[in-house]
Amino acid sequence: MKELVQYLAKSLVNNPDAVEVKETQGDTASVLELKVAKEDLGRIIGKQGRTARSIRTILNAAASRANRKVVLEIVEEK
Amino acid sequence: MEYVETEGDSVDEAIEKALNILGLERDQVEVEVVAEGRKGLFGFGAMRACIRATVRRPLRVAEEKGAGEQERMAVGQRGRGVVAEILRLMGVEATVEVKPGEAPEEVVLDIRSGAGGLLIGHRGQTLEALQFLATRIVGERRGDEGVQLVLDTEKYRERRRRSLEDMALRLGEKAKRQRKTVSVDALSVADRRIIHEVLRDDPWLTTKSLGTGPYRRLLIIPEGDRKRKESEKGN
């Protein structure tokens, strides 16, 4: 799951080196925290959040195969 | 807009001339009759028929793109790599095949996998998400120009198209029967386009989209309705 987000994020942004994904696993659910360079935030979110929504959709499909739930959080760097 | 005006002894003859000049088929032009033409009496009072033929704007830019074929397949191959990698990371075993699409700028990536409906998702949203991200990653802009990636699996596109066509015809009948505008909401751009296309040739109906973003609705209007609105606008 982590690699999936990493791949998608790195392919979409201008600064792939700044992409960081942290995974916190619970019993049935995991939380993925995605961090990207500030200027790339828009590329990850997309117009009307479409890119972010698409990433979440794909993530949910992948997770449902493993009978898990995944939450993707996009974290803004300070 | 491109057009020609031609004259002839009859309207049909004038149309024939116009098509010869433009080198187009009858269904590629819009014909407006400027003057009907009259035979007159012994050549007196005779009037030539006159028509104006306007070139219909092609829905898709077809021709002129022999060289585009290579580019299209190249984009398709790049898309295939991206989609295959996403699927692998999703834990889905699949093969992806690159095919030319129906429209000249489309290239279809056909996914064969054991995952079945998983990749389609509710109302195709997963497939749509894959297509959107693959398009973004490959870096082709969606729009009039450039190559458009279309993802498909298990003939979903064709099935969806059929059910939308059925729906369009059904709603069209309803609009005519009740003489009321029927509205359809929450359709994707591609879905709406299919409905517009299906009903375009129905002389009794007009279709229109209203609103913006996710709230955009499609209206199916019985023609009588449209005429009334237009005459109101004229005042």
PDB file of C-alpha atoms in Angstrom, chain B:
ATOM      1  CA  MET B   1     -17.297  29.087 -40.331  1.00  0.00           C
ATOM      2  CA  GLU B   2     -16.674  27.675 -43.755  1.00  0.00           C
ATOM      3  CA  TYR B   3     -19.521  27.756 -46.252  1.00  0.00           C
ATOM      4  CA  VAL B   4     -20.393  28.026 -49.912  1.00  0.00           C
ATOM      5  CA  GLU B   5     -23.436  29.371 -51.698  1.00  0.00           C
ATOM      6  CA  THR B   6     -24.539  27.701 -54.862  1.00  0.00           C
ATOM      7  CA  GLU B   7     -27.337  28.057 -57.363  1.00  0.00           C
ATOM      8  CA  GLY B   8     -29.102  25.485 -59.447  1.00  0.00           C
ATOM      9  CA  ASP B   9     -32.317  24.756 -61.284  1.00  0.00           C
ATOM     10  CA  SER B  10     -33.521  22.968 -58.197  1.00  0.00           C
ATOM     11  CA  VAL B  11     -32.537  22.828 -54.555  1.00  0.00           C
ATOM     12  CA  ASP B  12     -31.181  19.323 -55.041  1.00  0.00           C
ATOM     13  CA  GLU B  13     -29.019  20.429 -57.914  1.00  0.00           C
ATOM     14  CA  ALA B  14     -27.652  23.326 -55.877  1.00  0.00           C
ATOM     15  CA  ILE B  15     -26.807  20.979 -53.020  1.00  0.00           C
ATOM     16  CA  GLU B  16     -25.091  18.645 -55.441  1.00  0.00           C
ATOM     17  CA  LYS B  17     -22.939  21.504 -56.689  1.00  0.00           C
ATOM     18  CA  ALA B  18     -22.029  22.607 -53.202  1.00  0.00           C
ATOM     19  CA  LEU B  19     -20.940  19.101 -52.249  1.00  0.00           C
ATOM     20  CA  ASN B  20     -18.785  18.912 -55.364  1.00  0.00           C
ATOM     21  CA  ILE B  21     -17.111  22.179 -54.508  1.00  0.00           C
ATOM     22  CA  LEU B  22     -16.456  21.180 -50.918  1.00  0.00           C
ATOM     23  CA  GLY B  23     -15.643  17.594 -51.729  1.00  0.00           C
ATOM     24  CA  LEU B  24     -17.841  16.409 -48.869  1.00  0.00           C
ATOM     25  CA  GLU B  25     -20.724  14.029 -48.302  1.00  0.00           C
ATOM     26  CA  ARG B  26     -24.257  15.177 -47.651  1.00  0.00           C
ATOM     27  CA  ASP B  27     -24.076  14.392 -43.929  1.00  0.00           C
ATOM     28  CA  GLN B  28     -20.997  16.545 -43.468  1.00  0.00           C
ATOM     29  CA  VAL B  29     -22.692  19.815 -44.293  1.00  0.00           C
ATOM     30  CA  GLU B  30     -25.556  21.835 -42.952  1.00  0.00           C
ATOM     31  CA  VAL B  31     -27.800  23.087 -45.746  1.00  0.00           C
ATOM     32  CA  GLU B  32     -29.820  26.242 -45.592  1.00  0.00           C
ATOM     33  CA  VAL B  33     -32.174  27.043 -48.428  1.00  0.00           C
ATOM     34  CA  VAL B  34     -31.764  30.678 -49.407  1.00  0.00           C
ATOM     35  CA  ALA B  35     -34.223  30.616 -52.301  1.00  0.00           C
ATOM     36  CA  GLU B  36     -36.497  27.772 -53.349  1.00  0.00           C
ATOM     37  CA  GLY B  37     -36.390  28.543 -57.035  1.00  0.00           C
ATOM     38  CA  ARG B  38     -39.312  28.668 -59.474  1.00  0.00           C
ATOM     39  CA  LYS B  39     -39.778  27.313 -62.942  1.00  0.00           C
ATOM     40  CA  GLY B  40     -41.673  30.377 -64.117  1.00  0.00           C
ATOM     41  CA  LEU B  41     -43.650  30.553 -67.350  1.00  0.00           C
ATOM     42  CA  PHE B  42     -41.829  30.281 -70.671  1.00  0.00           C
ATOM     43  CA  GLY B  43     -38.693  31.322 -68.878  1.00  0.00           C
ATOM     44  CA  PHE B  44     -40.317  34.422 -67.430  1.00  0.00           C
ATOM     45  CA  GLY B  45     -40.258  34.897 -63.670  1.00  0.00           C
ATOM     46  CA  ALA B  46     -38.010  31.925 -63.279  1.00  0.00           C
ATOM     47  CA  MET B  47     -35.772  31.950 -60.229  1.00  0.00           C
ATOM     48  CA  ARG B  48     -32.755  29.843 -59.595  1.00  0.00           C
ATOM     49  CA  ALA B  49     -32.666  27.839 -56.382  1.00  0.00           C
ATOM     50  CA  CYS B  50     -29.996  29.001 -54.022  1.00  0.00           C
ATOM     51  CA  ILE B  51     -28.601  27.251 -50.992  1.00  0.00           C
ATOM     52  CA  ARG B  52     -25.921  27.862 -48.450  1.00  0.00           C
ATOM     53  CA  ALA B  53     -23.935  24.845 -47.354  1.00  0.00           C
ATOM     54  CA  THR B  54     -21.987  25.160 -44.117  1.00  0.00           C
ATOM     55  CA  VAL B  55     -19.336  22.660 -43.208  1.00  0.00           C
ATOM     56  CA  ARG B  56     -20.321  20.848 -40.059  1.00  0.00           C
ATOM     57  CA  ARG B  57     -17.583  21.119 -37.533  1.00  0.00           C
ATOM     58  CA  PRO B  58     -16.224  17.624 -37.156  1.00  0.00           C
ATOM     59  CA  LEU B  59     -16.766  16.261 -33.667  1.00  0.00           C
ATOM     60  CA  ARG B  60     -13.293  14.861 -33.677  1.00  0.00           C
ATOM     61  CA  VAL B  61     -10.374  16.034 -35.690  1.00  0.00           C
ATOM     62  CA  ALA B  62      -9.937  13.074 -37.959  1.00  0.00           C
ATOM     63  CA  GLU B  63      -7.750  13.118 -41.079  1.00  0.00           C
ATOM     64  CA  GLU B  64      -4.384  14.835 -41.463  1.00  0.00           C
ATOM     65  CA  LYS B  65      -2.973  12.635 -38.754  1.00  0.00           C
ATOM     66  CA  GLY B  66      -1.144   9.811 -40.429  1.00  0.00           C
ATOM     67  CA  ALA B  67       1.984  10.691 -38.499  1.00  0.00           C
ATOM     68  CA  GLY B  68      -0.066  10.924 -35.325  1.00  0.00           C
ATOM     69  CA  GLU B  69      -0.430   7.175 -35.404  1.00  0.00           C
ATOM     70  CA  GLN B  70       3.117   6.631 -34.229  1.00  0.00           C
ATOM     71  CA  GLU B  71       2.770   9.160 -31.491  1.00  0.00           C
ATOM     72  CA  ARG B  72      -0.465   7.572 -30.394  1.00  0.00           C
ATOM     73  CA  MET B  73       1.078   4.162 -30.030  1.00  0.00           C
ATOM     74  CA  ALA B  74       4.091   5.647 -28.246  1.00  0.00           C
ATOM     75  CA  VAL B  75       1.838   7.310 -25.684  1.00  0.00           C
ATOM     76  CA  GLY B  76      -0.046   4.038 -25.407  1.00  0.00           C
ATOM     77  CA  GLN B  77       3.120   2.159 -24.585  1.00  0.00           C
ATOM     78  CA  ARG B  78       4.057   4.685 -21.942  1.00  0.00           C
ATOM     79  CA  GLY B  79       0.584   4.457 -20.495  1.00  0.00           C
ATOM     80  CA  ARG B  80       0.817   0.706 -20.474  1.00  0.00           C
ATOM     81  CA  GLY B  81       3.972   0.832 -18.397  1.00  0.00           C
ATOM     82  CA  VAL B  82       2.370   3.172 -15.875  1.00  0.00           C
ATOM     83  CA  VAL B  83      -0.849   1.170 -15.583  1.00  0.00           C
ATOM     84  CA  ALA B  84       1.016  -2.123 -15.295  1.00  0.00           C
ATOM     85  CA  GLU B  85       3.113  -0.701 -12.479  1.00  0.00           C
ATOM     86  CA  ILE B  86       0.091   0.646 -10.600  1.00  0.00           C
ATOM     87  CA  LEU B  87      -1.657  -2.705 -10.905  1.00  0.00           C
ATOM     88  CA  ARG B  88       1.419  -4.548  -9.711  1.00  0.00           C
ATOM     89  CA  LEU B  89       1.611  -2.312  -6.647  1.00  0.00           C
ATOM     90  CA  MET B  90      -2.083  -2.885  -6.048  1.00  0.00           C
ATOM     91  CA  GLY B  91      -1.334  -6.558  -5.878  1.00  0.00           C
ATOM     92  CA  VAL B  92      -3.358  -7.299  -9.000  1.00  0.00           C
ATOM     93  CA  GLU B  93      -1.938  -9.693 -11.525  1.00  0.00           C
ATOM     94  CA  ALA B  94      -2.773  -8.390 -14.947  1.00  0.00           C
ATOM     95  CA  THR B  95      -1.706  -7.957 -18.529  1.00  0.00           C
ATOM     96  CA  VAL B  96      -2.296  -4.725 -20.365  1.00  0.00           C
ATOM     97  CA  GLU B  97      -2.766  -4.575 -24.096  1.00  0.00           C
ATOM     98  CA  VAL B  98      -2.450  -1.416 -26.215  1.00  0.00           C
ATOM     99  CA  LYS B  99      -5.087  -1.003 -28.905  1.00  0.00           C
ATOM    100  CA  PRO B 100      -6.084   1.858 -31.182  1.00  0.00           C
ATOM    101  CA  GLY B 101      -9.282   3.487 -29.963  1.00  0.00           C
ATOM    102  CA  GLU B 102     -12.462   4.269 -31.832  1.00  0.00           C
ATOM    103  CA  ALA B 103     -11.609   7.920 -32.296  1.00  0.00           C
ATOM    104  CA  PRO B 104      -8.317   8.725 -34.001  1.00  0.00           C
ATOM    105  CA  GLU B 105      -6.817  10.390 -30.952  1.00  0.00           C
ATOM    106  CA  GLU B 106      -7.782   7.658 -28.542  1.00  0.00           C
ATOM    107  CA  VAL B 107      -5.614   4.798 -27.500  1.00  0.00           C
ATOM    108  CA  VAL B 108      -7.163   2.018 -25.459  1.00  0.00           C
ATOM    109  CA  LEU B 109      -5.367   0.169 -22.696  1.00  0.00           C
ATOM    110  CA  ASP B 110      -7.220  -3.069 -22.211  1.00  0.00           C
ATOM    111  CA  ILE B 111      -6.566  -4.678 -18.852  1.00  0.00           C
ATOM    112  CA  ARG B 112      -6.940  -8.399 -18.423  1.00  0.00           C
ATOM    113  CA  SER B 113      -6.864  -9.488 -14.833  1.00  0.00           C
ATOM    114  CA  GLY B 114      -8.343 -11.935 -12.398  1.00  0.00           C
ATOM    115  CA  ALA B 115      -9.600  -9.055 -10.269  1.00  0.00           C
ATOM    116  CA  GLY B 116     -12.835  -8.634 -12.195  1.00  0.00           C
ATOM    117  CA  GLY B 117     -15.102  -5.855 -11.030  1.00  0.00           C
ATOM    118  CA  LEU B 118     -12.579  -4.627  -8.506  1.00  0.00           C
ATOM    119  CA  LEU B 119     -10.849  -2.571 -11.166  1.00  0.00           C
ATOM    120  CA  ILE B 120     -14.127  -1.164 -12.429  1.00  0.00           C
ATOM    121  CA  GLY B 121     -15.572  -0.093  -9.116  1.00  0.00           C
ATOM    122  CA  HIS B 122     -18.938   1.456  -8.377  1.00  0.00           C
ATOM    123  CA  ARG B 123     -20.178   3.034 -11.623  1.00  0.00           C
ATOM    124  CA  GLY B 124     -16.713   2.626 -13.052  1.00  0.00           C
ATOM    125  CA  GLN B 125     -15.093   5.001 -10.604  1.00  0.00           C
ATOM    126  CA  THR B 126     -11.993   2.892 -10.008  1.00  0.00           C
ATOM    127  CA  LEU B 127     -11.361   2.512 -13.719  1.00  0.00           C
ATOM    128  CA  GLU B 128     -11.950   6.234 -14.100  1.00  0.00           C
ATOM    129  CA  ALA B 129      -9.431   6.987 -11.323  1.00  0.00           C
ATOM    130  CA  LEU B 130      -6.837   4.733 -12.945  1.00  0.00           C
ATOM    131  CA  GLN B 131      -7.396   6.422 -16.270  1.00  0.00           C
ATOM    132  CA  PHE B 132      -7.159   9.881 -14.778  1.00  0.00           C
ATOM    133  CA  LEU B 133      -3.925   9.178 -12.915  1.00  0.00           C
ATOM    134  CA  ALA B 134      -2.328   7.334 -15.817  1.00  0.00           C
ATOM    135  CA  THR B 135      -3.161  10.295 -18.059  1.00  0.00           C
ATOM    136  CA  ARG B 136      -1.649  12.714 -15.582  1.00  0.00           C
ATOM    137  CA  ILE B 137       1.485  10.648 -15.155  1.00  0.00           C
ATOM    138  CA  VAL B 138       2.037  10.101 -18.846  1.00  0.00           C
ATOM    139  CA  GLY B 139       1.644  13.833 -19.115  1.00  0.00           C
ATOM    140  CA  GLU B 140      -0.817  14.079 -21.964  1.00  0.00           C
ATOM    141  CA  ARG B 141      -3.291  16.813 -21.596  1.00  0.00           C
ATOM    142  CA  ARG B 142      -6.896  15.841 -21.937  1.00  0.00           C
ATOM    143  CA  GLY B 143      -8.565  17.991 -24.483  1.00  0.00           C
ATOM    144  CA  ASP B 144      -8.897  18.629 -28.157  1.00  0.00           C
ATOM    145  CA  GLU B 145      -5.293  17.980 -28.923  1.00  0.00           C
ATOM    146  CA  GLY B 146      -2.976  15.191 -28.039  1.00  0.00           C
ATOM    147  CA  VAL B 147      -3.562  11.564 -27.424  1.00  0.00           C
ATOM    148  CA  GLN B 148      -6.211  10.413 -25.022  1.00  0.00           C
ATOM    149  CA  LEU B 149      -5.748   7.323 -22.935  1.00  0.00           C
ATOM    150  CA  VAL B 150      -8.832   5.192 -22.451  1.00  0.00           C
ATOM    151  CA  LEU B 151      -8.702   2.374 -19.955  1.00  0.00           C
ATOM    152  CA  ASP B 152     -10.900  -0.630 -20.371  1.00  0.00           C
ATOM    153  CA  THR B 153     -11.397  -3.994 -18.789  1.00  0.00           C
ATOM    154  CA  GLU B 154     -13.866  -6.788 -19.433  1.00  0.00           C
ATOM    155  CA  LYS B 155     -15.563  -4.726 -22.138  1.00  0.00           C
ATOM    156  CA  TYR B 156     -16.777  -2.279 -19.519  1.00  0.00           C
ATOM    157  CA  ARG B 157     -16.727   0.700 -21.881  1.00  0.00           C
ATOM    158  CA  GLU B 158     -18.925  -1.037 -24.386  1.00  0.00           C
ATOM    159  CA  ARG B 159     -21.345  -2.249 -21.730  1.00  0.00           C
ATOM    160  CA  ARG B 160     -21.543   1.180 -20.178  1.00  0.00           C
ATOM    161  CA  ARG B 161     -22.073   2.809 -23.554  1.00  0.00           C
ATOM    162  CA  ARG B 162     -24.936   0.464 -24.299  1.00  0.00           C
ATOM    163  CA  SER B 163     -26.698   1.045 -21.041  1.00  0.00           C
ATOM    164  CA  LEU B 164     -26.291   4.810 -21.445  1.00  0.00           C
ATOM    165  CA  GLU B 165     -27.665   4.645 -24.970  1.00  0.00           C
ATOM    166  CA  ASP B 166     -30.681   2.747 -23.692  1.00  0.00           C
ATOM    167  CA  MET B 167     -31.162   5.260 -20.953  1.00  0.00           C
ATOM    168  CA  ALA B 168     -30.839   8.175 -23.379  1.00  0.00           C
ATOM    169  CA  LEU B 169     -33.474   6.770 -25.712  1.00  0.00           C
ATOM    170  CA  ARG B 170     -35.810   5.965 -22.840  1.00  0.00           C
ATOM    171  CA  LEU B 171     -35.513   9.444 -21.357  1.00  0.00           C
ATOM    172  CA  GLY B 172     -35.884  10.964 -24.802  1.00  0.00           C
ATOM    173  CA  GLU B 173     -39.188   9.147 -25.242  1.00  0.00           C
ATOM    174  CA  LYS B 174     -40.279  10.294 -21.818  1.00  0.00           C
ATOM    175  CA  ALA B 175     -39.477  13.918 -22.618  1.00  0.00           C
ATOM    176  CA  LYS B 176     -41.490  13.724 -25.838  1.00  0.00           C
ATOM    177  CA  ARG B 177     -44.418  11.903 -24.269  1.00  0.00           C
ATOM    178  CA  GLN B 178     -44.741  14.264 -21.353  1.00  0.00           C
ATOM    179  CA  ARG B 179     -43.651  17.315 -23.315  1.00  0.00           C
ATOM    180  CA  LYS B 180     -41.424  18.184 -20.442  1.00  0.00           C
ATOM    181  CA  THR B 181     -37.721  18.657 -20.035  1.00  0.00           C
ATOM    182  CA  VAL B 182     -36.050  15.687 -18.424  1.00  0.00           C
ATOM    183  CA  SER B 183     -32.856  16.282 -16.505  1.00  0.00           C
ATOM    184  CA  VAL B 184     -30.135  13.803 -15.679  1.00  0.00           C
ATOM    185  CA  ASP B 185     -27.480  14.586 -13.126  1.00  0.00           C
ATOM    186  CA  ALA B 186     -24.288  13.150 -11.733  1.00  0.00           C
ATOM    187  CA  LEU B 187     -22.858  11.882 -14.988  1.00  0.00           C
ATOM    188  CA  SER B 188     -19.227  12.067 -15.961  1.00  0.00           C
ATOM    189  CA  VAL B 189     -18.150  14.120 -18.960  1.00  0.00           C
ATOM    190  CA  ALA B 190     -17.704  11.016 -21.088  1.00  0.00           C
ATOM    191  CA  ASP B 191     -21.114   9.664 -20.078  1.00  0.00           C
ATOM    192  CA  ARG B 192     -22.821  12.935 -20.903  1.00  0.00           C
ATOM    193  CA  ARG B 193     -21.169  13.035 -24.261  1.00  0.00           C
ATOM    194  CA  ILE B 194     -22.593   9.645 -25.149  1.00  0.00           C
ATOM    195  CA  ILE B 195     -26.103  10.875 -24.379  1.00  0.00           C
ATOM    196  CA  HIS B 196     -25.611  14.057 -26.399  1.00  0.00           C
ATOM    197  CA  GLU B 197     -24.433  11.960 -29.306  1.00  0.00           C
ATOM    198  CA  VAL B 198     -27.309   9.504 -29.172  1.00  0.00           C
ATOM    199  CA  LEU B 199     -29.979  12.181 -29.127  1.00  0.00           C
ATOM    200  CA  ARG B 200     -28.313  14.594 -31.510  1.00  0.00           C
ATOM    201  CA  ASP B 201     -30.037  13.109 -34.531  1.00  0.00           C
ATOM    202  CA  ASP B 202     -33.512  13.205 -33.015  1.00  0.00           C
ATOM    203  CA  PRO B 203     -35.256  16.177 -34.635  1.00  0.00           C
ATOM    204  CA  TRP B 204     -37.754  16.454 -31.784  1.00  0.00           C
ATOM    205  CA  LEU B 205     -35.209  16.775 -29.026  1.00  0.00           C
ATOM    206  CA  THR B 206     -32.419  19.076 -27.994  1.00  0.00           C
ATOM    207  CA  THR B 207     -29.872  18.318 -25.322  1.00  0.00           C
ATOM    208  CA  LYS B 208     -27.973  20.799 -23.234  1.00  0.00           C
ATOM    209  CA  SER B 209     -25.752  20.801 -20.184  1.00  0.00           C
ATOM    210  CA  LEU B 210     -26.302  23.173 -17.322  1.00  0.00           C
ATOM    211  CA  GLY B 211     -24.318  24.076 -14.224  1.00  0.00           C
ATOM    212  CA  THR B 212     -20.689  23.574 -13.402  1.00  0.00           C
ATOM    213  CA  GLY B 213     -18.379  21.005 -11.908  1.00  0.00           C
ATOM    214  CA  PRO B 214     -19.931  18.025 -10.167  1.00  0.00           C
ATOM    215  CA  TYR B 215     -23.320  19.711 -10.271  1.00  0.00           C
ATOM    216  CA  ARG B 216     -23.470  19.798 -14.026  1.00  0.00           C
ATOM    217  CA  ARG B 217     -26.760  18.389 -15.269  1.00  0.00           C
ATOM    218  CA  LEU B 218     -27.835  17.255 -18.661  1.00  0.00           C
ATOM    219  CA  LEU B 219     -31.180  18.416 -19.984  1.00  0.00           C
ATOM    220  CA  ILE B 220     -33.233  16.612 -22.585  1.00  0.00           C
ATOM    221  CA  ILE B 221     -35.643  19.126 -24.027  1.00  0.00           C
ATOM    222  CA  PRO B 222     -38.549  18.406 -26.350  1.00  0.00           C
ATOM    223  CA  GLU B 223     -37.989  20.620 -29.376  1.00  0.00           C
ATOM    224  CA  GLY B 224     -41.232  22.586 -28.976  1.00  0.00           C
ATOM    225  CA  ASP B 225     -39.830  23.834 -25.750  1.00  0.00           C
ATOM    226  CA  ARG B 226     -36.684  25.096 -27.403  1.00  0.00           C
ATOM    227  CA  LYS B 227     -38.542  26.950 -30.118  1.00  0.00           C
ATOM    228  CA  ARG B 228     -40.601  28.758 -27.545  1.00  0.00           C
ATOM    229  CA  LYS B 229     -37.509  29.821 -25.646  1.00  0.00           C
ATOM    230  CA  GLU B 230     -35.829  31.056 -28.763  1.00  0.00           C
ATOM    231  CA  SER B 231     -38.776  33.158 -29.801  1.00  0.00           C
ATOM    232  CA  GLU B 232     -38.850  34.616 -26.307  1.00  0.00           C
ATOM    233  CA  LYS B 233     -35.210  35.514 -26.614  1.00  0.00           C
ATOM    234  CA  GLY B 234     -35.951  37.190 -29.937  1.00  0.00           C
ATOM    235  CA  ASN B 235     -38.323  39.651 -28.301  1.00  0.00           C
TER     236      ASN B 235
END
